[in-house]
mmCIF file of C-alpha atoms in Angstrom:
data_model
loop_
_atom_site.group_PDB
_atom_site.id
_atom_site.type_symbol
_atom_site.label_atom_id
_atom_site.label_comp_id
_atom_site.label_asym_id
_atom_site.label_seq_id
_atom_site.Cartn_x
_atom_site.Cartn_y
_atom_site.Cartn_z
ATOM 1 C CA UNK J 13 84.852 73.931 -10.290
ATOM 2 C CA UNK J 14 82.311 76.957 -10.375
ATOM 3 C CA UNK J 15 82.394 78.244 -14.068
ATOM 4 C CA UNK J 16 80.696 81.763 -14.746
ATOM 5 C CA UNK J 17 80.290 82.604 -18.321
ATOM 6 C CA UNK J 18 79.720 86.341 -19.915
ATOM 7 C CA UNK J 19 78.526 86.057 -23.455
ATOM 8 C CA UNK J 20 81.176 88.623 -25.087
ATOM 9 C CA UNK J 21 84.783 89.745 -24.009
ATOM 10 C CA UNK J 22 84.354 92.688 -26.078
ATOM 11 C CA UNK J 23 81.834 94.856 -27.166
ATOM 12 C CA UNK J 24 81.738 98.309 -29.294
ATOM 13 C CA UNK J 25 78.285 99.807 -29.131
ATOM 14 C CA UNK J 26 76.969 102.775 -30.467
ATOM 15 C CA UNK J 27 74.899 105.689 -28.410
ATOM 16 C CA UNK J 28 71.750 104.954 -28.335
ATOM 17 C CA UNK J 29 71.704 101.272 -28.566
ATOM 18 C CA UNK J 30 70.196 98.572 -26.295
ATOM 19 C CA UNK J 31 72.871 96.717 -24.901
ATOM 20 C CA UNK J 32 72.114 93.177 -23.426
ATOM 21 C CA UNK J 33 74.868 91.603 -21.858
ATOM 22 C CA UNK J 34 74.190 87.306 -20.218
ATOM 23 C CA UNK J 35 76.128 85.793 -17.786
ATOM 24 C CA UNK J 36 75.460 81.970 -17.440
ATOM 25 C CA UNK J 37 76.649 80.455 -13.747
ATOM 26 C CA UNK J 38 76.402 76.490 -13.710
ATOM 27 C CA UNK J 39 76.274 75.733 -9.620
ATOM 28 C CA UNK J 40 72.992 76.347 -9.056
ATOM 29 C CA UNK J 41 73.630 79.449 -7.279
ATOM 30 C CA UNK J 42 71.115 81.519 -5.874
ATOM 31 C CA UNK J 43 72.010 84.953 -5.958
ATOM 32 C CA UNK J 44 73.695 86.131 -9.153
ATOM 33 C CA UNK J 45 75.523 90.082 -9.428
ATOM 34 C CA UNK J 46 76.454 92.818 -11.888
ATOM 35 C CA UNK J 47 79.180 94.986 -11.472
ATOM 36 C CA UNK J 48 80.742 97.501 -13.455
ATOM 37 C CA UNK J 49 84.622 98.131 -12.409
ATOM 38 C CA UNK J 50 86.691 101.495 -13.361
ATOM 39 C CA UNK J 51 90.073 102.714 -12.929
ATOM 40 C CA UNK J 52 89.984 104.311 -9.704
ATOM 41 C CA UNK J 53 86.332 103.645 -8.396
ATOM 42 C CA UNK J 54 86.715 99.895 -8.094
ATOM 43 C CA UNK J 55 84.134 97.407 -8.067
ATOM 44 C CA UNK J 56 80.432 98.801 -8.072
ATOM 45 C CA UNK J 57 77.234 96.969 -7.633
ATOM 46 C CA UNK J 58 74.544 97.494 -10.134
ATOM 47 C CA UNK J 59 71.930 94.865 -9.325
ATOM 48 C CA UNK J 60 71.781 91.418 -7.571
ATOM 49 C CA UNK J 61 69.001 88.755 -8.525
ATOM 50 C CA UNK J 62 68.595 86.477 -4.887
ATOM 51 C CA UNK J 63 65.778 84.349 -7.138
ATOM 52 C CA UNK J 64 64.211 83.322 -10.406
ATOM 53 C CA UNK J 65 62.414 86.508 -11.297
ATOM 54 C CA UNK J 66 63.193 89.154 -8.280
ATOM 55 C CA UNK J 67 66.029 91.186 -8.244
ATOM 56 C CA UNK J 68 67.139 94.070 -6.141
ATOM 57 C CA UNK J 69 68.842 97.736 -7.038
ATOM 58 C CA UNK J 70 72.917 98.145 -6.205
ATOM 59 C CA UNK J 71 74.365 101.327 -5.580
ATOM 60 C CA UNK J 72 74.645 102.355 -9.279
ATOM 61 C CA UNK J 73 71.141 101.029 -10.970
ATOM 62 C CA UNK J 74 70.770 104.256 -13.068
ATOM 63 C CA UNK J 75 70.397 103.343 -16.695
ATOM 64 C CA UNK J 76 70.402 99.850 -16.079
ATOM 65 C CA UNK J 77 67.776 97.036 -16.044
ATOM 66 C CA UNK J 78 68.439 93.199 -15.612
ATOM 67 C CA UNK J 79 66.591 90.096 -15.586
ATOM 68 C CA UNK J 80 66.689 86.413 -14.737
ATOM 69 C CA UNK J 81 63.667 84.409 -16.480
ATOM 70 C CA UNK J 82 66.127 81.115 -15.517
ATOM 71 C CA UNK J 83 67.972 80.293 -12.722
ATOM 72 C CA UNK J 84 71.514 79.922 -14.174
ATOM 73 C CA UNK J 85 70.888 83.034 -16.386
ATOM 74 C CA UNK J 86 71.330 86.545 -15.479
ATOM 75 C CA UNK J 87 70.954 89.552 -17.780
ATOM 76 C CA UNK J 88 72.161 93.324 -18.089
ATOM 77 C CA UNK J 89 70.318 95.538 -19.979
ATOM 78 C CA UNK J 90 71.365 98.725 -21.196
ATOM 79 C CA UNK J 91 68.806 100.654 -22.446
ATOM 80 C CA UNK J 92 70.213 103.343 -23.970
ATOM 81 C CA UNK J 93 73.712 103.268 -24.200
ATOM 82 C CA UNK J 94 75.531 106.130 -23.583
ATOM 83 C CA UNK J 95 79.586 106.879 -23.271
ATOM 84 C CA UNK J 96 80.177 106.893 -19.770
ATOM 85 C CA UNK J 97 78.635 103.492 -19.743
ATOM 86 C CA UNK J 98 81.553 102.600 -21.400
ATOM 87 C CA UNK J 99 82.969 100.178 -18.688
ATOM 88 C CA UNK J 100 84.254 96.884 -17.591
ATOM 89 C CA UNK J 101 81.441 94.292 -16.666
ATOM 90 C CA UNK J 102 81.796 91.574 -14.282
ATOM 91 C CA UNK J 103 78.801 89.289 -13.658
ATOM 92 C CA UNK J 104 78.867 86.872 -10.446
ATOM 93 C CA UNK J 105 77.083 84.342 -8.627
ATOM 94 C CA UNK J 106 77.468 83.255 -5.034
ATOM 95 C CA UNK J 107 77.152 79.958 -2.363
ATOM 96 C CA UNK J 108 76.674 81.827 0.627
ATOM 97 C CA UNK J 109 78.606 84.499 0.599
ATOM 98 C CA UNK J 110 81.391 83.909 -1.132
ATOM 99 C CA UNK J 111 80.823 84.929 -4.707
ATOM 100 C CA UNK J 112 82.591 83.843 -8.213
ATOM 101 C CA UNK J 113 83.652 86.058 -11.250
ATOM 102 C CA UNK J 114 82.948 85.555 -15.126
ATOM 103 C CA UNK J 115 85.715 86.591 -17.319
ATOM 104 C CA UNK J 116 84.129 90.071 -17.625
ATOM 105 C CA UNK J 117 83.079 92.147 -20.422
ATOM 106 C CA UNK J 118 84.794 95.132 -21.618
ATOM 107 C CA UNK J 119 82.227 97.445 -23.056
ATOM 108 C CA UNK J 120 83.018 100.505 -25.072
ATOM 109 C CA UNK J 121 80.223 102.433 -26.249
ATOM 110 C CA UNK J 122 81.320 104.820 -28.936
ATOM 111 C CA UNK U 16 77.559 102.594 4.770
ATOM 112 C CA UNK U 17 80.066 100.008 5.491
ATOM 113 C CA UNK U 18 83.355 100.704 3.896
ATOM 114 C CA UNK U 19 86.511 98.826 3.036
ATOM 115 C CA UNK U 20 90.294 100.621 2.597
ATOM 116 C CA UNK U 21 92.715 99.802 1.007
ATOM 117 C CA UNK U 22 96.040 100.984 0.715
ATOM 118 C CA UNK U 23 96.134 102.249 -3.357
ATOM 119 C CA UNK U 24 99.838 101.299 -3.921
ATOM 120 C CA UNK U 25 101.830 100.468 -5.824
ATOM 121 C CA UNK U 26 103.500 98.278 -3.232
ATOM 122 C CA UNK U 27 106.951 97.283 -4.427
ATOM 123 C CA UNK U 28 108.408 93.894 -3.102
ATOM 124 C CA UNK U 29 111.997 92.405 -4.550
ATOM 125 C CA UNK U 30 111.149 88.797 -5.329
ATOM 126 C CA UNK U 31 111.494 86.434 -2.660
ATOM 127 C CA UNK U 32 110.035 88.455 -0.075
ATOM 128 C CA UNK U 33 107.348 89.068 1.898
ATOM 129 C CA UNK U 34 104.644 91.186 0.656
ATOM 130 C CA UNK U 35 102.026 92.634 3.397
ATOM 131 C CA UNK U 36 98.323 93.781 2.000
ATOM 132 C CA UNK U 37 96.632 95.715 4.498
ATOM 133 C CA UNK U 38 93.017 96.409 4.586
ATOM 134 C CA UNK U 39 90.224 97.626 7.254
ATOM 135 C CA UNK U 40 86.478 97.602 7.328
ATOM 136 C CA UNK U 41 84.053 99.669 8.797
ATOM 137 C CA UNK U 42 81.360 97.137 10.557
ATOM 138 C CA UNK U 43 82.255 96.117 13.535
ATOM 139 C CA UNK U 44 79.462 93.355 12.619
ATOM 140 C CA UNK U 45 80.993 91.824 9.634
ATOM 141 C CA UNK U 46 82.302 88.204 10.082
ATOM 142 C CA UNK U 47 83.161 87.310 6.690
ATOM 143 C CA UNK U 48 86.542 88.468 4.965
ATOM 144 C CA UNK U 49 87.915 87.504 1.221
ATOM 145 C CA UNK U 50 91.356 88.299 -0.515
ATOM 146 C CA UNK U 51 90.629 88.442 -4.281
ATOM 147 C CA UNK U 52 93.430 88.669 -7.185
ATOM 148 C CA UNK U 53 92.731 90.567 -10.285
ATOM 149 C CA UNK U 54 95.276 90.378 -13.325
ATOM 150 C CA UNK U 55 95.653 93.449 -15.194
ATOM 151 C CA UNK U 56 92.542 92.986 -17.834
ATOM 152 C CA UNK U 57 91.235 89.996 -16.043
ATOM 153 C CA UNK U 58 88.384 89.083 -13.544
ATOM 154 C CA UNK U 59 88.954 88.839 -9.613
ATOM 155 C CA UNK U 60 89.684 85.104 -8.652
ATOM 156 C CA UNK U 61 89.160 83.958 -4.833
ATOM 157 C CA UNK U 62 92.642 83.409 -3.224
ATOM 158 C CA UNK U 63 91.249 82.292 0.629
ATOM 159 C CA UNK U 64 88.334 83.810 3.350
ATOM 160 C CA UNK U 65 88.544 83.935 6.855
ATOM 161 C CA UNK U 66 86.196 84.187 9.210
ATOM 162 C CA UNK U 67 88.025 83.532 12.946
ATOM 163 C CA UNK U 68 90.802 85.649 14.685
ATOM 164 C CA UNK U 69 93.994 84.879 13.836
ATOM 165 C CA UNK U 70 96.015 83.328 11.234
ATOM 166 C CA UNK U 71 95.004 81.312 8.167
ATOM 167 C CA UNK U 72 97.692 79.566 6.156
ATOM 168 C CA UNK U 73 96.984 78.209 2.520
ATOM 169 C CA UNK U 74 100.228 77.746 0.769
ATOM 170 C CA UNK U 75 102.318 81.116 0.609
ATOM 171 C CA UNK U 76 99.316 82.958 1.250
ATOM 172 C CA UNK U 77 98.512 83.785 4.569
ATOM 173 C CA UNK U 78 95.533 85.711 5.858
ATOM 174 C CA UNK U 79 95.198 87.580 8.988
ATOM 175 C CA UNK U 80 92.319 88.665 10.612
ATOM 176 C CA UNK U 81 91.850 91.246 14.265
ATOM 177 C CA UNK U 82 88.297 92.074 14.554
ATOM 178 C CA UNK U 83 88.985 94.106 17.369
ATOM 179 C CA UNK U 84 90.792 96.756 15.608
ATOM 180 C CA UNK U 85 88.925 96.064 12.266
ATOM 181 C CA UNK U 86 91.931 94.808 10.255
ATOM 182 C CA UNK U 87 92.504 92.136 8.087
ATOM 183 C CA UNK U 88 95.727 91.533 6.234
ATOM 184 C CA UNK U 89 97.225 88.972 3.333
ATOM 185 C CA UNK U 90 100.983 87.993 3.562
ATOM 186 C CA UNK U 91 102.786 86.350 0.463
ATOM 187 C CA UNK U 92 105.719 84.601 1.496
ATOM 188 C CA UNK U 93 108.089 83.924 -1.289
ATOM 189 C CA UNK U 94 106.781 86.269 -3.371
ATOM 190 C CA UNK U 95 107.261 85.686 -7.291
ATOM 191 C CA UNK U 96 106.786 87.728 -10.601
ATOM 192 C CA UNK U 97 103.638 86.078 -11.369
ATOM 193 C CA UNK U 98 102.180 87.445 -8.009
ATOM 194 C CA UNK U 99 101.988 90.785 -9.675
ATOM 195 C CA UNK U 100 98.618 92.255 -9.281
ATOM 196 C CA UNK U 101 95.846 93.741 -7.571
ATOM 197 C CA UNK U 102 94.602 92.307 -4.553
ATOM 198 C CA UNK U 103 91.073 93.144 -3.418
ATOM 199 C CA UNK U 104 90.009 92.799 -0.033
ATOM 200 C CA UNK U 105 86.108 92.472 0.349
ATOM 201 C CA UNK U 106 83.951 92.016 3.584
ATOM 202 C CA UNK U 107 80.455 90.380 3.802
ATOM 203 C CA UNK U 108 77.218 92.266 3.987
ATOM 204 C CA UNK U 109 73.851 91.743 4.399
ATOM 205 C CA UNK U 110 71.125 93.588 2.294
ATOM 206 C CA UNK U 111 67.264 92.717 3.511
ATOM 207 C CA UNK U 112 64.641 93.279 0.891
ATOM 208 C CA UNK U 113 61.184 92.688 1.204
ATOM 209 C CA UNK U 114 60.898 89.140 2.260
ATOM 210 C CA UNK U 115 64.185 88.736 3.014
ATOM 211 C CA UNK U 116 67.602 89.264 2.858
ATOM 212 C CA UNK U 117 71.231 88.414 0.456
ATOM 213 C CA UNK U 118 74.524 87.650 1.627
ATOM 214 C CA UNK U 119 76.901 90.276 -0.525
ATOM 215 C CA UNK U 120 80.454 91.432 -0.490
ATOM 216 C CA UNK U 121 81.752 95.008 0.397
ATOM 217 C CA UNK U 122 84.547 95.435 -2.239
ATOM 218 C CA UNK U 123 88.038 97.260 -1.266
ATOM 219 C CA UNK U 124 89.483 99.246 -4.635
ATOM 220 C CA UNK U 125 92.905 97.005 -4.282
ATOM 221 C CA UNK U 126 96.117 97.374 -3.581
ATOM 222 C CA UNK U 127 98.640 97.296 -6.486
ATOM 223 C CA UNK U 128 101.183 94.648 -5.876
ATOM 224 C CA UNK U 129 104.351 94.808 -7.859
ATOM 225 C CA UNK U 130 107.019 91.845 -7.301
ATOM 226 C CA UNK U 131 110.687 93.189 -8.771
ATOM 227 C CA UNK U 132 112.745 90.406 -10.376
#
């Protein structure tokens, strides 16, 4: 079975803080995903990692910076927090094209 | 861009029946096509692909795909209680990069499936 791990279920941050959320995928997988999910907007793509090391924008990158020093590990990086970051994050990895969900983090930055 | 609609719902199905999930996609070019089910609070889970015309039959579930008129659809027979949820259709796409390209998915917002005891 494909297991995706996210490192918290739930966060409260502050504004202002730097805000790193891991995702751990153990299949080997080579591309890896953020998303961010809200009521009404559904799923949206932040960034993608395709290799150890490169990574590519989504459609929502703003404010956001992620990195992958390993290939099972896959980071987002909040710099700055700031309230309408305040979210549900869902990290995934992917064997061709069908891709696999962590358990999400729900992020609330106060 | 390449789009993927979904009906918003709520859908309402009395248990035991069959629920329909409708969905249709933009690019004529896609070939790849996943039903997802997310649990209020929960992640999406993979419920069954397709990537031929026609039917595809896993269980209750059945998926449904018409690339001609840019449709694919997810059928529940027997539809229980615990099949309460939101269903996200998502389509494959391909993003190039220098050197390169990704295999990604196209994400649907869902349809909100209610089953009524």
């Amino acid at each position: 079975d494909v297991k995706v791990t996210q490192s918290s279920r739930y966060l409260v941050k502050r504004t202002g803080e730097k805000v790193f959320l891991e995702c751990v995928q153990d299949m080997d997988h080579e591309n890896m995903f953020w998303y961010r999910q809200d009521p009404g907007l559904g799923l949206r793509l932040i960034y993608f990692s395709y290799d150890v090391k490169m990574k590519e924008k989504g459609d929502i990158p703003e404010g956001y910076s992620v990195s992958r020093e390993k290939k099972e590990r896959f980071s987002l990086i909040l710099e700055s927090a700031s309230t309408n970051q305040t979210s549900m994050y869902l990290c995934a990895s992917s064997f061709l094209e069908t891709q696999y969900f962590g358990p999400g983090t729900r992020l609330l930055v106060l | 861009q390449k789009e993927v609609e979904q009906n918003s719902g709520p859908l309402s199905v009395p248990e035991g029946a069959i629920a329909s999930l409708n969905c249709t996609y933009s690019d004529r070019g896609s070939q790849s096509f996943f039903w997802y089910r997310q649990y209020s609070g929960k992640s999406p889970e993979l419920i069954m692909f397709i990537y031929s015309n026609g039917d595809k039959e896993d269980g209750r579930f059945t998926a449904q795909l018409n690339k001609a008129s840019q449709y694919v659809s997810l059928l529940i027979r027997d539809s229980q209680p615990s099949d309460s949820a939101t269903y996200l259709c998502a389509v494959n796409t391909r993003t190039t990069y220098s050197g390169g390209g990704a295999d990604g998915l196209t994400f649907g917002k869902g349809t909100h499936l209610i089953i009524q005891p």
